[in-house]
Structures are given as structure tokens and as C-alpha cells.
Amino acid sequence: MRTLIIVIAVTLASCVFAQHPSYDPRYHTVAEVIEEITALADTYSAYCHLESLGHTGVDSITIWGMRISDNPTADEDETCIEFHGGQHADEPAGVEVCMWMINDLLHRIDAGDSIAVKWWEDYEIWIIPQMNCDGRIMCLDSGYTEWRKTKRDLDSSGTYDAYTDGVDPNRNWDYMWEDYTATDLDNTKGPYPFSEQCVITMRDFFIRERPLYIVDYHSPDSCGGNKLWICWWFSEGPYTGWGPDAQNNWREIRDDLAAAILDETGEPYEGAASYHTKPKLQTWTYYELEVVVS
Ligand SMILES: [Zn+2]
């Protein structure tokens, strides 16, 4: 009997942490991300601190943020830069970039790398590797490989169905939410602005920390190449073209950053312009907090 219980327990545990076979096992599952950052935060507690920033809406999974800075448990008066991945559940590349950066930075600080140590001393670097954890579980663990949105039973059917359920966390912000009328199921904006817990978590974090610069990683199959987007570009109304801030300040920074990011074949990223017409993380954060998000 005892053996049977152990077998059942092991089987259940491996089900919980199993990854759907259509995904490359090199991608981290939600559980693997949490396990790895917890271990790193224990090992390198002098360099970083993990903080629970909130929870997801259905499965109540902690949305963890890692602050990498000297005096890592203190909120010091230092410039804050934030990186996050996993807003869209079926775009795992951003999560992997965040995990790679966490590992790389901590190991370089530990090895005394002069640039990494200077960043660690001078800045507060926040990395939030997975924002939409519930959606990632639907996609990576549960086999809905095209699940992009949050986990929300929109039609109250008692089940979670790909496409008809879920809210696009990148259409759930309250800037331009009323005006946004797209009806495609991939971009469902939700029952009301900030209906999604992972969106609330990010909003509250941005208000609290006011980063100087934010990077919101995506890896869609639809944007025509590797691009670095900034706000913003007016496509209609009395003004058409770049906003003055983008024109005078951020375009040049965008171009330098894009040129410095190379893809796996050595080609640089392209600079791109975001419209201001969608209720996205990027547009809200720029409009409300004047923080530029790429
Ligand atoms: Zn995306």
C-alpha cells in the first residue's frame, strides 16, 4: 500500500511538472522558472532579492520579481530598469531571455566582472521572468499550444476553451480600452480594464518603482522579423507621425539599441514604431507614467 501511495504521489508530481510534448524541453515550464530563480536567490542572496509582486487570477501562482542590486532588500534611490517576459503565454522566448539574463548577471557579478558589478552597484535591475503564469500553464503544460491569453472562463461554461476563453493581457489596460473594438478572439480585451490579476500586478509594480526604461519581451509569429518598438506613432488625427518625445529623444536611443541586438545569424534588430491606439502595457505605461517601454 505504501509503495502504491508513493507511486501515485510520484506520478501526480510528474504530471504537475510535465511539459506538453510538442514543446522543446529546453523551454522552462512555470514550475521550473520558480524553482530556478528560488535556488539562484538563495545562492546569490548578496546580489539579488526575490519578491512576490502578486498572484495570477485563477491558479493563484505567485508572480515573482527579482531585484538585482547592491543592498538588494532595500529600495534605494537608484535608477530602475525593468525587464519582463511571458505576457503572451505562447511566446516563450522572452521568458528564456529573462532567465538567461538572471543567470548571466548573477554569475558575472559573482566573478567580479567590472561592468556587471558597476550595474549592480549603480542600478536597480528588476527582472520578472513570467507575467502570465496561468496562461503559460495552459500552453506549456496543458497542451493548448496556441493559448496566448490569460486563463479566464469568459463564457462561464466551467471549462477553459482555447480562443473563446481568456483575455489578452496586452489589451486589458485602460488607456484606449473603450475605443478598442477589435473582435478577433486572440485580442479579447476583457470584461473591463484591469480585469486580469497579472495586469494589475504589473501596473502596481510600475507605479511603485517608476522604472526609467522597461523591456516587454514578445516572440509572436506575426510582426515580420525582429523588431524593437517604441512609443509612439500617430496614424491619424491632427498629427501624423512620431510624437515629439520619440522624435527628439527616443528614436536615436531606439536605433542604437536595435543595432546592438543581433539575432542568431548576426543580423541586427530593426527599429519600429508603436501606434498609440491599443490598450497595451506599452501604451498605458507611456501615457500614464511617461515611461518608455520597448
Ligand atoms: Zn506577445
mmCIF file of C-alpha atoms and ligand atoms in Angstrom:
data_model
loop_
_atom_site.group_PDB
_atom_site.id
_atom_site.type_symbol
_atom_site.label_atom_id
_atom_site.label_comp_id
_atom_site.label_asym_id
_atom_site.label_seq_id
_atom_site.Cartn_x
_atom_site.Cartn_y
_atom_site.Cartn_z
ATOM 1 C CA MET A 1 0.000 0.000 0.000
ATOM 2 C CA ARG A 2 2.772 2.373 0.957
ATOM 3 C CA THR A 3 4.559 1.670 -2.332
ATOM 4 C CA LEU A 4 1.335 2.363 -4.218
ATOM 5 C CA ILE A 5 0.917 5.712 -2.472
ATOM 6 C CA ILE A 6 4.491 6.637 -3.332
ATOM 7 C CA VAL A 7 3.942 5.623 -6.974
ATOM 8 C CA ILE A 8 0.751 7.696 -7.143
ATOM 9 C CA ALA A 9 2.485 10.653 -5.489
ATOM 10 C CA VAL A 10 5.410 10.498 -7.914
ATOM 11 C CA THR A 11 3.049 10.152 -10.878
ATOM 12 C CA LEU A 12 0.991 13.143 -9.747
ATOM 13 C CA ALA A 13 4.125 15.188 -9.162
ATOM 14 C CA SER A 14 5.444 14.383 -12.610
ATOM 15 C CA CYS A 15 2.054 15.302 -14.116
ATOM 16 C CA VAL A 16 2.120 18.681 -12.397
ATOM 17 C CA PHE A 17 5.574 19.448 -13.729
ATOM 18 C CA ALA A 18 5.204 17.706 -17.078
ATOM 19 C CA GLN A 19 5.611 19.711 -20.223
ATOM 20 C CA HIS A 20 3.478 19.115 -23.250
ATOM 21 C CA PRO A 21 5.491 17.000 -25.693
ATOM 22 C CA SER A 22 5.092 19.445 -28.589
ATOM 23 C CA TYR A 23 7.273 21.968 -26.753
ATOM 24 C CA ASP A 24 11.045 21.746 -26.782
ATOM 25 C CA PRO A 25 12.026 20.690 -23.239
ATOM 26 C CA ARG A 26 14.645 23.431 -23.222
ATOM 27 C CA TYR A 27 11.817 25.893 -22.579
ATOM 28 C CA HIS A 28 11.220 26.410 -18.872
ATOM 29 C CA THR A 29 7.829 25.448 -17.520
ATOM 30 C CA VAL A 30 6.233 27.762 -14.959
ATOM 31 C CA ALA A 31 7.367 25.467 -12.138
ATOM 32 C CA GLU A 32 10.910 25.275 -13.486
ATOM 33 C CA VAL A 33 11.193 29.069 -13.622
ATOM 34 C CA ILE A 34 10.148 29.365 -9.987
ATOM 35 C CA GLU A 35 12.428 26.526 -8.895
ATOM 36 C CA GLU A 36 15.440 28.010 -10.675
ATOM 37 C CA ILE A 37 15.037 31.630 -9.539
ATOM 38 C CA THR A 38 14.415 30.492 -5.955
ATOM 39 C CA ALA A 39 17.644 28.483 -5.989
ATOM 40 C CA LEU A 40 19.576 31.388 -7.538
ATOM 41 C CA ALA A 41 18.175 33.850 -4.994
ATOM 42 C CA ASP A 42 19.313 31.515 -2.194
ATOM 43 C CA THR A 43 22.794 31.085 -3.652
ATOM 44 C CA TYR A 44 23.308 34.739 -4.511
ATOM 45 C CA SER A 45 21.397 36.469 -1.726
ATOM 46 C CA ALA A 46 24.101 39.156 -1.524
ATOM 47 C CA TYR A 47 23.372 40.214 -5.091
ATOM 48 C CA CYS A 48 19.635 39.811 -5.514
ATOM 49 C CA HIS A 49 16.292 39.520 -3.791
ATOM 50 C CA LEU A 50 13.111 37.763 -4.873
ATOM 51 C CA GLU A 51 9.829 39.496 -4.141
ATOM 52 C CA SER A 52 6.263 38.283 -4.565
ATOM 53 C CA LEU A 53 4.593 41.049 -6.572
ATOM 54 C CA GLY A 54 1.138 39.493 -6.802
ATOM 55 C CA HIS A 55 -0.743 36.403 -7.867
ATOM 56 C CA THR A 56 -2.409 35.176 -11.020
ATOM 57 C CA GLY A 57 -6.186 35.261 -11.234
ATOM 58 C CA VAL A 58 -7.241 31.624 -11.399
ATOM 59 C CA ASP A 59 -4.398 29.379 -10.241
ATOM 60 C CA SER A 60 -3.037 31.931 -7.709
ATOM 61 C CA ILE A 61 0.539 31.451 -8.836
ATOM 62 C CA THR A 62 2.996 33.957 -7.404
ATOM 63 C CA ILE A 63 4.327 36.474 -9.912
ATOM 64 C CA TRP A 64 7.942 36.765 -8.796
ATOM 65 C CA GLY A 65 10.215 39.697 -9.429
ATOM 66 C CA MET A 66 13.965 39.625 -8.860
ATOM 67 C CA ARG A 67 15.746 42.813 -7.866
ATOM 68 C CA ILE A 68 19.437 42.664 -8.733
ATOM 69 C CA SER A 69 21.265 45.440 -6.906
ATOM 70 C CA ASP A 70 23.665 46.052 -4.049
ATOM 71 C CA ASN A 71 21.666 46.132 -0.811
ATOM 72 C CA PRO A 72 19.109 44.004 -2.658
ATOM 73 C CA THR A 73 16.462 44.007 0.071
ATOM 74 C CA ALA A 74 16.399 47.825 0.229
ATOM 75 C CA ASP A 75 14.517 50.123 -2.134
ATOM 76 C CA GLU A 76 17.364 52.541 -2.742
ATOM 77 C CA ASP A 77 17.305 55.810 -4.637
ATOM 78 C CA GLU A 78 18.838 54.289 -7.760
ATOM 79 C CA THR A 79 17.778 54.240 -11.388
ATOM 80 C CA CYS A 80 15.432 51.324 -12.014
ATOM 81 C CA ILE A 81 15.403 49.314 -15.238
ATOM 82 C CA GLU A 82 12.840 46.531 -15.635
ATOM 83 C CA PHE A 83 12.649 43.506 -17.956
ATOM 84 C CA HIS A 84 9.788 41.030 -18.173
ATOM 85 C CA GLY A 85 8.674 38.120 -20.308
ATOM 86 C CA GLY A 86 5.737 35.804 -20.689
ATOM 87 C CA GLN A 87 2.980 38.361 -21.133
ATOM 88 C CA HIS A 88 1.657 36.239 -24.001
ATOM 89 C CA ALA A 89 1.521 32.629 -22.953
ATOM 90 C CA ASP A 90 2.565 31.121 -26.285
ATOM 91 C CA GLU A 91 5.633 33.353 -26.639
ATOM 92 C CA PRO A 92 8.240 31.610 -24.510
ATOM 93 C CA ALA A 93 11.353 33.333 -25.900
ATOM 94 C CA GLY A 94 11.028 36.335 -23.561
ATOM 95 C CA VAL A 95 10.912 34.078 -20.521
ATOM 96 C CA GLU A 96 14.069 32.367 -21.718
ATOM 97 C CA VAL A 97 15.836 35.701 -22.302
ATOM 98 C CA CYS A 98 14.922 36.787 -18.761
ATOM 99 C CA MET A 99 16.169 33.510 -17.302
ATOM 100 C CA TRP A 100 19.382 33.793 -19.302
ATOM 101 C CA MET A 101 19.920 37.393 -18.113
ATOM 102 C CA ILE A 102 19.343 36.494 -14.466
ATOM 103 C CA ASN A 103 21.868 33.657 -14.664
ATOM 104 C CA ASP A 104 24.385 35.672 -16.669
ATOM 105 C CA LEU A 105 24.256 38.771 -14.471
ATOM 106 C CA LEU A 106 24.477 36.912 -11.163
ATOM 107 C CA HIS A 107 27.378 34.763 -12.328
ATOM 108 C CA ARG A 108 29.225 37.765 -13.736
ATOM 109 C CA ILE A 109 28.745 39.787 -10.552
ATOM 110 C CA ASP A 110 29.998 36.819 -8.558
ATOM 111 C CA ALA A 111 33.031 36.500 -10.821
ATOM 112 C CA GLY A 112 33.863 40.200 -10.326
ATOM 113 C CA ASP A 113 33.158 41.252 -13.937
ATOM 114 C CA SER A 114 33.694 45.018 -13.760
ATOM 115 C CA ILE A 115 30.717 46.062 -15.938
ATOM 116 C CA ALA A 116 28.262 43.743 -14.191
ATOM 117 C CA VAL A 117 29.488 44.872 -10.784
ATOM 118 C CA LYS A 118 29.075 48.535 -11.772
ATOM 119 C CA TRP A 119 25.487 47.912 -12.923
ATOM 120 C CA TRP A 120 24.822 46.043 -9.683
ATOM 121 C CA GLU A 121 26.159 48.950 -7.622
ATOM 122 C CA ASP A 122 24.557 51.797 -9.563
ATOM 123 C CA TYR A 123 21.156 50.479 -10.625
ATOM 124 C CA GLU A 124 18.158 48.521 -9.507
ATOM 125 C CA ILE A 125 17.678 45.919 -12.188
ATOM 126 C CA TRP A 126 14.314 44.176 -11.932
ATOM 127 C CA ILE A 127 13.575 41.034 -13.907
ATOM 128 C CA ILE A 128 10.082 39.499 -13.860
ATOM 129 C CA PRO A 129 10.512 36.362 -15.960
ATOM 130 C CA GLN A 130 6.893 35.301 -16.282
ATOM 131 C CA MET A 131 3.946 37.651 -16.045
ATOM 132 C CA ASN A 132 1.050 35.499 -17.288
ATOM 133 C CA CYS A 133 1.746 32.251 -15.404
ATOM 134 C CA ASP A 134 -1.802 30.817 -15.689
ATOM 135 C CA GLY A 135 -1.722 31.218 -19.454
ATOM 136 C CA ARG A 136 1.721 29.622 -19.671
ATOM 137 C CA ILE A 137 0.420 26.577 -17.813
ATOM 138 C CA MET A 138 -2.470 26.294 -20.278
ATOM 139 C CA CYS A 139 0.017 26.496 -23.146
ATOM 140 C CA LEU A 140 3.091 24.623 -21.954
ATOM 141 C CA ASP A 141 1.689 22.094 -19.508
ATOM 142 C CA SER A 142 -1.882 21.546 -20.648
ATOM 143 C CA GLY A 143 -1.270 21.256 -24.359
ATOM 144 C CA TYR A 144 -3.190 24.277 -25.672
ATOM 145 C CA THR A 145 -0.107 25.241 -27.652
ATOM 146 C CA GLU A 146 -1.703 28.375 -29.117
ATOM 147 C CA TRP A 147 -3.030 29.664 -25.786
ATOM 148 C CA ARG A 148 -1.897 33.285 -25.802
ATOM 149 C CA LYS A 149 -4.149 34.927 -23.258
ATOM 150 C CA THR A 150 -4.775 34.783 -19.515
ATOM 151 C CA LYS A 151 -6.841 31.972 -18.045
ATOM 152 C CA ARG A 152 -10.366 33.301 -17.644
ATOM 153 C CA ASP A 153 -13.622 31.431 -18.144
ATOM 154 C CA LEU A 154 -15.205 34.261 -20.129
ATOM 155 C CA ASP A 155 -18.385 32.384 -21.059
ATOM 156 C CA SER A 156 -18.799 30.846 -17.567
ATOM 157 C CA SER A 157 -19.047 27.389 -19.106
ATOM 158 C CA GLY A 158 -16.977 25.786 -16.364
ATOM 159 C CA THR A 159 -14.245 24.859 -18.830
ATOM 160 C CA TYR A 160 -11.367 26.746 -20.389
ATOM 161 C CA ASP A 161 -11.516 26.716 -24.153
ATOM 162 C CA ALA A 162 -8.797 27.946 -26.461
ATOM 163 C CA TYR A 163 -9.756 31.121 -28.350
ATOM 164 C CA THR A 164 -13.195 31.666 -26.793
ATOM 165 C CA ASP A 165 -11.871 31.966 -23.230
ATOM 166 C CA GLY A 166 -9.067 34.081 -21.861
ATOM 167 C CA VAL A 167 -8.217 37.788 -22.021
ATOM 168 C CA ASP A 168 -5.288 39.264 -23.915
ATOM 169 C CA PRO A 169 -3.247 40.866 -21.112
ATOM 170 C CA ASN A 170 -1.850 43.258 -23.689
ATOM 171 C CA ARG A 171 -5.324 44.671 -24.428
ATOM 172 C CA ASN A 172 -6.568 44.952 -20.837
ATOM 173 C CA TRP A 173 -5.027 48.330 -19.845
ATOM 174 C CA ASP A 174 -7.326 51.305 -19.506
ATOM 175 C CA TYR A 175 -5.678 53.666 -21.998
ATOM 176 C CA MET A 176 -7.790 53.464 -25.201
ATOM 177 C CA TRP A 177 -9.705 50.488 -23.798
ATOM 178 C CA GLU A 178 -13.135 51.977 -24.615
ATOM 179 C CA ASP A 179 -12.076 52.876 -28.142
ATOM 180 C CA TYR A 180 -10.568 49.500 -28.895
ATOM 181 C CA THR A 181 -13.179 47.490 -30.754
ATOM 182 C CA ALA A 182 -11.265 44.667 -32.452
ATOM 183 C CA THR A 183 -13.252 41.464 -32.271
ATOM 184 C CA ASP A 184 -10.617 38.857 -33.106
ATOM 185 C CA LEU A 185 -10.518 36.250 -30.381
ATOM 186 C CA ASP A 186 -6.755 36.441 -29.916
ATOM 187 C CA ASN A 187 -7.080 40.050 -28.767
ATOM 188 C CA THR A 188 -10.063 39.890 -26.418
ATOM 189 C CA LYS A 189 -9.757 42.976 -24.232
ATOM 190 C CA GLY A 190 -11.632 41.575 -21.220
ATOM 191 C CA PRO A 191 -14.848 42.489 -19.382
ATOM 192 C CA TYR A 192 -13.381 45.751 -18.065
ATOM 193 C CA PRO A 193 -9.937 47.409 -17.887
ATOM 194 C CA PHE A 194 -7.580 45.803 -15.401
ATOM 195 C CA SER A 195 -9.788 42.748 -15.016
ATOM 196 C CA GLU A 196 -6.725 40.495 -15.068
ATOM 197 C CA GLN A 197 -4.633 39.957 -11.952
ATOM 198 C CA CYS A 198 -1.330 39.722 -13.800
ATOM 199 C CA VAL A 199 -2.073 43.085 -15.450
ATOM 200 C CA ILE A 200 -2.917 44.660 -12.076
ATOM 201 C CA THR A 201 0.317 43.250 -10.667
ATOM 202 C CA MET A 202 2.421 44.847 -13.394
ATOM 203 C CA ARG A 203 0.537 48.151 -13.225
ATOM 204 C CA ASP A 204 1.052 48.429 -9.464
ATOM 205 C CA PHE A 205 4.701 47.493 -9.795
ATOM 206 C CA PHE A 206 5.305 50.173 -12.435
ATOM 207 C CA ILE A 207 3.528 52.818 -10.344
ATOM 208 C CA ARG A 208 5.620 51.871 -7.312
ATOM 209 C CA GLU A 209 9.015 51.640 -8.982
ATOM 210 C CA ARG A 210 8.676 54.104 -11.878
ATOM 211 C CA PRO A 211 11.422 52.482 -13.964
ATOM 212 C CA LEU A 212 13.446 54.659 -16.310
ATOM 213 C CA TYR A 213 13.090 52.045 -19.026
ATOM 214 C CA ILE A 214 11.090 48.859 -19.435
ATOM 215 C CA VAL A 215 11.569 45.960 -21.811
ATOM 216 C CA ASP A 216 8.442 43.900 -22.583
ATOM 217 C CA TYR A 217 9.601 40.794 -24.468
ATOM 218 C CA HIS A 218 7.391 39.173 -27.094
ATOM 219 C CA SER A 219 8.004 36.482 -29.677
ATOM 220 C CA PRO A 220 4.928 36.457 -31.921
ATOM 221 C CA ASP A 221 4.851 34.834 -35.328
ATOM 222 C CA SER A 222 3.225 37.861 -36.900
ATOM 223 C CA CYS A 223 5.381 41.011 -36.780
ATOM 224 C CA GLY A 224 7.655 40.352 -39.770
ATOM 225 C CA GLY A 225 11.060 39.997 -38.182
ATOM 226 C CA ASN A 226 12.958 41.020 -35.069
ATOM 227 C CA LYS A 227 11.956 44.482 -34.001
ATOM 228 C CA LEU A 228 12.445 46.921 -31.159
ATOM 229 C CA TRP A 229 9.331 49.064 -30.789
ATOM 230 C CA ILE A 230 8.944 52.375 -29.008
ATOM 231 C CA CYS A 231 6.055 54.787 -28.433
ATOM 232 C CA TRP A 232 4.722 56.287 -30.384
ATOM 233 C CA TRP A 233 3.469 56.966 -33.855
ATOM 234 C CA PHE A 234 0.248 58.824 -34.625
ATOM 235 C CA SER A 235 -1.518 57.204 -37.529
ATOM 236 C CA GLU A 236 -4.498 59.569 -37.612
ATOM 237 C CA GLY A 237 -5.896 62.784 -36.184
ATOM 238 C CA PRO A 238 -4.408 66.280 -36.385
ATOM 239 C CA TYR A 239 -0.855 64.995 -36.077
ATOM 240 C CA THR A 240 0.581 62.184 -38.091
ATOM 241 C CA GLY A 241 3.980 60.714 -37.408
ATOM 242 C CA TRP A 242 6.235 60.486 -34.407
ATOM 243 C CA GLY A 243 5.292 62.074 -31.109
ATOM 244 C CA PRO A 244 7.770 64.820 -30.170
ATOM 245 C CA ASP A 245 9.361 62.831 -27.336
ATOM 246 C CA ALA A 246 10.038 59.909 -29.636
ATOM 247 C CA GLN A 247 11.271 62.207 -32.391
ATOM 248 C CA ASN A 248 13.596 64.240 -30.175
ATOM 249 C CA ASN A 249 14.828 61.653 -27.711
ATOM 250 C CA TRP A 250 13.925 58.056 -28.086
ATOM 251 C CA ARG A 251 14.331 57.374 -31.784
ATOM 252 C CA GLU A 252 18.073 57.689 -31.586
ATOM 253 C CA ILE A 253 18.240 55.550 -28.445
ATOM 254 C CA ARG A 254 15.968 53.004 -30.110
ATOM 255 C CA ASP A 255 18.210 52.850 -33.171
ATOM 256 C CA ASP A 256 21.344 52.357 -31.070
ATOM 257 C CA LEU A 257 19.701 49.626 -29.027
ATOM 258 C CA ALA A 258 18.278 47.861 -32.066
ATOM 259 C CA ALA A 259 21.669 47.924 -33.777
ATOM 260 C CA ALA A 260 23.280 46.392 -30.694
ATOM 261 C CA ILE A 261 20.887 43.413 -30.584
ATOM 262 C CA LEU A 262 21.893 40.709 -33.025
ATOM 263 C CA ASP A 263 19.850 37.677 -33.980
ATOM 264 C CA GLU A 264 21.343 34.196 -34.226
ATOM 265 C CA THR A 265 22.596 34.898 -37.748
ATOM 266 C CA GLY A 266 24.335 38.119 -36.707
ATOM 267 C CA GLU A 267 21.726 40.467 -38.201
ATOM 268 C CA PRO A 268 20.682 43.478 -36.084
ATOM 269 C CA TYR A 269 17.126 44.150 -34.953
ATOM 270 C CA GLU A 270 15.048 46.760 -36.755
ATOM 271 C CA GLY A 271 13.688 49.854 -35.026
ATOM 272 C CA ALA A 272 9.887 50.075 -35.141
ATOM 273 C CA ALA A 273 7.128 52.452 -34.061
ATOM 274 C CA SER A 274 4.132 51.598 -31.896
ATOM 275 C CA TYR A 275 0.757 53.149 -32.543
ATOM 276 C CA HIS A 276 -0.984 54.720 -29.578
ATOM 277 C CA THR A 277 -4.358 53.184 -30.395
ATOM 278 C CA LYS A 278 -4.325 49.943 -28.445
ATOM 279 C CA PRO A 279 -4.860 49.318 -24.702
ATOM 280 C CA LYS A 280 -1.445 47.774 -24.253
ATOM 281 C CA LEU A 281 1.073 47.641 -21.427
ATOM 282 C CA GLN A 282 3.388 49.765 -23.541
ATOM 283 C CA THR A 283 0.886 52.487 -24.401
ATOM 284 C CA TRP A 284 -0.596 52.739 -20.896
ATOM 285 C CA THR A 285 2.786 52.927 -19.207
ATOM 286 C CA TYR A 286 3.991 55.623 -21.591
ATOM 287 C CA TYR A 287 0.780 57.650 -21.341
ATOM 288 C CA GLU A 288 0.266 57.382 -17.563
ATOM 289 C CA LEU A 289 3.814 57.245 -16.234
ATOM 290 C CA GLU A 290 5.844 58.671 -19.118
ATOM 291 C CA VAL A 291 7.979 55.559 -19.020
ATOM 292 C CA VAL A 292 9.247 54.286 -22.346
ATOM 293 C CA VAL A 293 8.706 50.595 -22.974
ATOM 294 C CA SER A 294 10.338 48.577 -25.736
HETATM 295 ZN ZN ZN B 1 3.153 38.996 -27.470
#
